[in-house]
Coordinates of C-alpha atoms in Angstrom, one line a residue:
M1 CA 125.7 147.0 91.0
F2 CA 128.2 145.1 93.0
F3 CA 131.7 146.8 93.3
P4 CA 134.9 146.1 95.3
G5 CA 134.3 146.9 98.8
Y6 CA 130.6 145.7 98.5
G7 CA 129.2 149.1 97.7
Y8 CA 125.8 149.5 96.3
H9 CA 124.5 152.2 93.9
G10 CA 121.2 152.9 92.3
H11 CA 117.6 153.1 93.4
T12 CA 117.0 149.3 93.3
F13 CA 118.8 146.3 94.8
E14 CA 120.5 144.1 92.3
Q15 CA 123.6 142.1 93.2
A16 CA 125.5 139.1 92.0
Y17 CA 126.4 136.4 94.6
I18 CA 128.1 133.0 94.8
C19 CA 125.5 130.5 95.8
Y20 CA 125.8 127.4 98.2
P21 CA 123.1 125.1 99.5
V22 CA 121.7 125.7 103.0
S23 CA 123.2 122.4 104.3
F24 CA 126.6 124.2 104.3
I25 CA 125.6 126.3 107.4
D26 CA 123.7 123.4 109.1
K27 CA 120.1 124.7 108.4
P28 CA 118.6 121.6 106.6
H29 CA 115.1 122.7 107.7
L30 CA 115.2 125.5 105.2
E31 CA 115.0 122.8 102.3
S32 CA 111.2 122.8 102.9
G33 CA 110.7 126.4 101.7
D34 CA 111.9 129.1 99.3
K35 CA 113.8 131.3 101.8
I36 CA 117.5 132.2 101.3
I37 CA 120.2 133.5 103.6
M38 CA 121.9 136.8 102.4
P39 CA 124.9 138.8 103.8
P40 CA 124.4 141.7 106.3
S41 CA 125.5 144.2 103.6
A42 CA 122.4 143.4 101.7
L43 CA 120.3 144.4 104.6
D44 CA 122.0 147.7 105.0
R45 CA 121.3 148.5 101.3
L46 CA 117.7 147.3 101.4
A47 CA 117.1 149.5 104.6
T48 CA 118.0 152.7 102.6
L49 CA 115.5 151.9 99.8
H50 CA 111.7 152.3 100.1
I51 CA 110.8 148.7 99.2
D52 CA 107.6 146.7 99.9
Y53 CA 107.5 144.1 102.6
P54 CA 107.8 141.2 102.7
M55 CA 111.0 141.4 100.8
L56 CA 110.7 139.3 97.6
F57 CA 113.6 138.6 95.2
E58 CA 114.2 137.5 91.6
L59 CA 116.9 134.9 91.1
R60 CA 118.5 134.7 87.7
N61 CA 121.0 132.3 86.2
P62 CA 122.6 134.0 83.2
A63 CA 124.4 130.9 82.0
A64 CA 121.3 128.8 81.7
E65 CA 118.7 131.6 81.3
R66 CA 116.6 130.4 84.2
V67 CA 114.6 132.6 86.4
S68 CA 112.9 132.0 89.8
H69 CA 111.7 133.9 92.8
C70 CA 112.2 133.6 96.6
G71 CA 112.0 135.3 99.9
V72 CA 114.7 136.0 102.6
L73 CA 114.9 134.5 106.1
E74 CA 118.2 135.8 107.6
F75 CA 121.1 138.1 106.7
I76 CA 124.0 136.1 108.3
A77 CA 125.8 134.8 105.3
E78 CA 129.5 135.7 104.5
E79 CA 129.9 138.8 102.3
G80 CA 129.6 137.9 98.6
M81 CA 127.7 134.6 99.2
I82 CA 124.2 133.5 99.6
Y83 CA 122.7 130.2 100.8
M84 CA 119.6 128.8 99.2
P85 CA 117.6 125.3 99.3
Y86 CA 119.1 122.7 97.1
W87 CA 115.8 122.1 95.1
M88 CA 116.0 125.8 94.0
M89 CA 119.6 125.3 92.9
E90 CA 118.3 122.2 90.8
N91 CA 115.5 124.4 89.4
M92 CA 117.9 126.9 88.1
L93 CA 120.6 124.5 87.1
L94 CA 123.1 125.9 89.5
Q95 CA 126.1 124.1 91.1
E96 CA 128.0 124.9 94.2
G97 CA 130.0 128.0 93.7
D98 CA 128.0 129.2 90.6
T99 CA 127.1 132.9 90.3
V100 CA 123.4 134.0 90.6
K101 CA 122.0 137.6 90.2
V102 CA 119.6 138.7 93.0
K103 CA 117.1 141.6 92.5
N104 CA 114.3 142.8 94.6
V105 CA 110.8 142.7 93.1
A106 CA 107.1 143.4 94.0
L107 CA 104.9 140.5 93.1
P108 CA 101.1 140.6 92.9
K109 CA 99.1 138.4 95.4
G110 CA 98.1 135.1 93.7
T111 CA 94.4 134.1 93.1
Y112 CA 94.9 130.9 91.2
V113 CA 97.6 128.2 91.0
K114 CA 97.6 124.9 89.1
L115 CA 99.9 122.1 90.5
Q116 CA 101.0 118.8 88.9
P117 CA 102.6 116.1 91.1
H118 CA 105.5 114.1 89.4
T119 CA 104.1 110.7 90.8
K120 CA 100.7 109.6 91.8
D121 CA 101.9 108.7 95.3
F122 CA 101.1 112.2 96.3
L123 CA 97.4 111.6 95.6
D124 CA 97.5 108.5 97.9
I125 CA 98.0 110.7 101.0
S126 CA 94.9 110.9 103.0
N127 CA 94.4 114.6 102.7
P128 CA 96.8 116.0 100.1
K129 CA 95.3 119.5 100.0
A130 CA 95.9 120.0 103.8
I131 CA 99.4 118.7 103.5
L132 CA 100.0 121.1 100.6
E133 CA 98.5 124.1 102.5
T134 CA 100.7 123.3 105.5
A135 CA 103.8 123.1 103.3
L136 CA 103.2 126.3 101.3
R137 CA 103.3 128.3 104.6
S138 CA 107.0 128.0 104.3
F139 CA 106.9 129.6 100.8
S140 CA 106.8 133.3 99.9
C141 CA 106.1 133.2 96.2
L142 CA 105.4 130.8 93.3
T143 CA 106.7 130.8 89.7
T144 CA 105.3 129.2 86.7
G145 CA 107.6 126.5 85.4
D146 CA 109.3 125.8 88.7
S147 CA 109.2 122.4 90.6
I148 CA 108.7 122.7 94.3
M149 CA 109.5 120.1 96.9
V150 CA 107.1 119.1 99.6
A151 CA 108.3 116.9 102.4
Y152 CA 105.8 114.6 104.2
N153 CA 106.3 111.5 106.4
N154 CA 109.9 111.3 105.6
K155 CA 109.3 111.4 101.9
K156 CA 109.9 114.1 99.4
Y157 CA 107.3 115.0 96.8
Y158 CA 108.1 117.1 93.7
I159 CA 105.3 119.3 92.3
D160 CA 105.4 121.3 89.2
I161 CA 103.9 124.8 89.1
V162 CA 101.8 124.5 85.9
E163 CA 99.9 127.9 86.0
T164 CA 99.6 130.9 88.2
K165 CA 97.2 134.0 88.1
P166 CA 97.3 136.9 87.7
N167 CA 101.0 136.8 86.8
S168 CA 103.6 134.2 86.0
A169 CA 105.1 134.9 89.5
I170 CA 102.8 135.5 92.4
S171 CA 103.0 136.2 96.1
I172 CA 101.2 133.7 98.4
I173 CA 101.7 135.5 101.6
E174 CA 98.3 136.3 103.5
T175 CA 96.2 135.6 100.5
D176 CA 93.3 133.3 99.5
C177 CA 94.5 131.3 96.5
E178 CA 92.5 128.7 94.5
V179 CA 94.4 125.4 94.0
D180 CA 93.8 123.1 91.1
F181 CA 95.5 119.8 90.5
A182 CA 96.5 118.3 87.1
P183 CA 97.0 114.6 86.6
P184 CA 100.3 113.3 87.8
L185 CA 103.1 112.9 85.3
D186 CA 103.2 109.1 85.6
Y187 CA 99.5 108.7 85.4
K188 CA 98.1 106.4 82.7
E189 CA 94.4 106.2 81.7
P190 CA 93.0 102.7 81.7
E191 CA 92.9 101.2 78.1
K192 CA 89.4 100.5 76.7
P193 CA 89.0 96.9 75.4
T194 CA 88.7 97.1 71.6
A195 CA 87.4 94.4 69.3
S196 CA 89.9 92.9 66.8
A197 CA 89.8 94.7 63.5
V198 CA 90.5 91.7 61.4
P199 CA 87.6 89.2 61.5
V200 CA 88.4 85.6 62.0
T201 CA 87.4 83.8 58.8
K202 CA 87.0 80.0 58.4
P203 CA 87.8 77.9 55.4
K204 CA 84.9 77.4 52.9
D205 CA 85.1 73.7 53.3
Q206 CA 84.8 74.0 57.1
V207 CA 81.9 76.4 56.7
Q208 CA 80.1 74.0 54.3
E209 CA 80.7 71.0 56.7
E210 CA 79.2 72.9 59.6
S211 CA 76.2 74.1 57.6
A212 CA 75.5 70.6 56.3
E213 CA 73.1 68.9 58.7
P214 CA 71.7 65.4 58.4
E215 CA 68.5 65.5 56.3
L216 CA 65.3 64.0 58.0
K217 CA 63.5 61.5 55.8
F218 CA 59.8 60.9 56.0
S219 CA 58.9 57.3 56.8
P220 CA 55.0 56.7 56.6
F221 CA 53.3 54.3 59.0
S222 CA 56.5 53.9 61.0
G223 CA 54.9 54.3 64.4
P224 CA 53.3 51.7 66.8
G225 CA 49.8 50.4 65.6
R226 CA 46.7 51.0 67.7
R227 CA 43.4 49.1 67.7
L228 CA 40.2 50.9 67.3
D229 CA 38.5 48.8 70.0
G230 CA 41.1 49.8 72.7
K231 CA 42.7 46.3 72.8
Q232 CA 46.4 45.7 72.7
A233 CA 47.8 44.9 69.3
Q234 CA 49.2 41.3 68.9
Y235 CA 51.9 42.0 66.3
Q236 CA 54.9 44.1 66.2
P237 CA 55.0 46.9 63.6
L238 CA 57.8 46.7 61.0
S239 CA 59.9 49.6 60.0
I240 CA 59.4 50.5 56.4
P241 CA 61.9 52.1 54.3
S242 CA 60.8 55.5 52.7
S243 CA 61.5 54.2 49.2
T244 CA 59.2 51.2 49.5
A245 CA 56.5 52.9 51.6
K246 CA 55.6 55.2 48.5
D247 CA 55.2 52.3 46.1
Q248 CA 53.1 50.0 48.4
R249 CA 49.5 50.8 49.3
P250 CA 47.1 48.8 51.6
T251 CA 44.9 46.5 49.5
S252 CA 42.4 45.3 52.1
S253 CA 41.4 46.0 55.8
T254 CA 38.8 45.2 58.2
I255 CA 36.9 48.2 59.7
G256 CA 34.3 48.0 62.4
G257 CA 34.6 44.3 62.9
K258 CA 33.2 43.5 59.3
D259 CA 35.1 41.4 56.8
S260 CA 36.1 43.0 53.5
V261 CA 35.7 41.3 50.0
A262 CA 39.4 40.3 50.1
T263 CA 40.4 36.9 51.6
T264 CA 42.0 36.3 54.7
S265 CA 45.3 35.1 53.0
Q266 CA 45.5 38.5 51.5
S267 CA 45.1 40.2 54.8
S268 CA 47.7 38.0 56.3
S269 CA 50.1 38.8 53.5
S270 CA 49.5 42.6 54.0
Q271 CA 50.4 42.1 57.8
T272 CA 53.7 40.5 57.0
S273 CA 54.5 43.3 54.5
G274 CA 54.0 46.0 57.2
K275 CA 50.5 47.2 56.4
L276 CA 48.3 48.5 59.0
V277 CA 45.2 46.4 59.9
F278 CA 42.2 47.9 61.8
G279 CA 39.5 45.9 63.5
S280 CA 39.0 43.5 66.4
R281 CA 38.6 40.3 64.4
A282 CA 41.8 40.5 62.4
A283 CA 43.8 37.3 62.9
P284 CA 47.5 37.2 63.3
A285 CA 49.6 36.2 60.3
A286 CA 50.5 32.9 62.0
K287 CA 47.0 31.6 62.0
E288 CA 45.9 31.1 58.4
K289 CA 42.6 29.5 57.5
D290 CA 42.1 26.8 54.9
P291 CA 40.4 28.2 51.8
A292 CA 38.4 24.9 51.4
K293 CA 36.8 25.2 54.8
E294 CA 36.0 28.8 54.3
K295 CA 34.0 27.9 51.2
E296 CA 32.1 25.2 53.1
E297 CA 31.0 27.6 55.7
P298 CA 27.6 29.2 54.7
K299 CA 27.6 32.9 54.6
K300 CA 25.3 34.6 57.1
E301 CA 22.9 36.9 55.3
E302 CA 22.5 40.3 56.8
P303 CA 19.0 41.5 57.5
K304 CA 17.8 43.7 54.8
F305 CA 16.4 47.2 55.6
Q306 CA 12.5 47.5 55.7
A307 CA 10.9 50.9 55.8
F308 CA 8.2 51.5 58.3
S309 CA 8.4 48.1 60.0
G310 CA 8.5 49.4 63.5
K311 CA 5.7 49.7 66.1
K312 CA 3.2 52.6 66.1
Y313 CA 2.3 54.7 69.0
S314 CA -0.7 57.0 69.6
L315 CA -0.2 60.5 71.1
R316 CA -3.5 60.2 73.0
G317 CA -2.1 57.2 75.0

């Protein structure tokens, strides 16, 4: 305990001091580490005790119930005072002139530590692990729940100590410690595109209009006419409505160059109504023959079929 006259009693070192930042004694380089400056009387007391080296201390703020750990660099402070990095004062919620309790402790060597940067800018450094390894050489110990400060390229990076093994407070002096990184505090995972839950429905009238397509009506004999003898047709085919095409049927035609029983006037009338006429002797509708002249012309009799009327041949020659 601390008494007037700065006397120390007991088998352990435990003392209350008034804290100030290291900038008060023109040592700003101590900000990049966890070393504190203690008075010479503390060294005298520690020398009489059989303590483990390096010297490690527990810092406690009774008002805020915050605990951290640190090392010591020099014993040149005024009696009753200690100087510590400002980031450590922020961790312990200490202001200039507040009281802090200091106690010597022995910490196990660390085997694992998990770190979490405050911002993802720290991951943009070309080799963050190498920078962190260099920065941690100025540290003596790490405590779970603390936020350490790493200075690099004129910029300060704050990193949380998420987890430490084998204890909540470990020593990192001359030890091989596995380091793991957690995602930065400001890191956001990219959002996956999701389909809209509410389907877009169209009005029934619009759906019926889109589904209704124009019906294709069948029109028989609406294509161009072709002659069987290969010659070009001398008439233009007429388009026939589908309603009239079902009622009308061809009554006469000329096939293979032979006249049918129907008269030429009937065939001409069938051409004008849009009927198809096959044959090479079909006359156009404009050239109509006189029925009287057609009667005067004698009809040519076709030769009758006679069986076995041909020549005979002998197989002997």
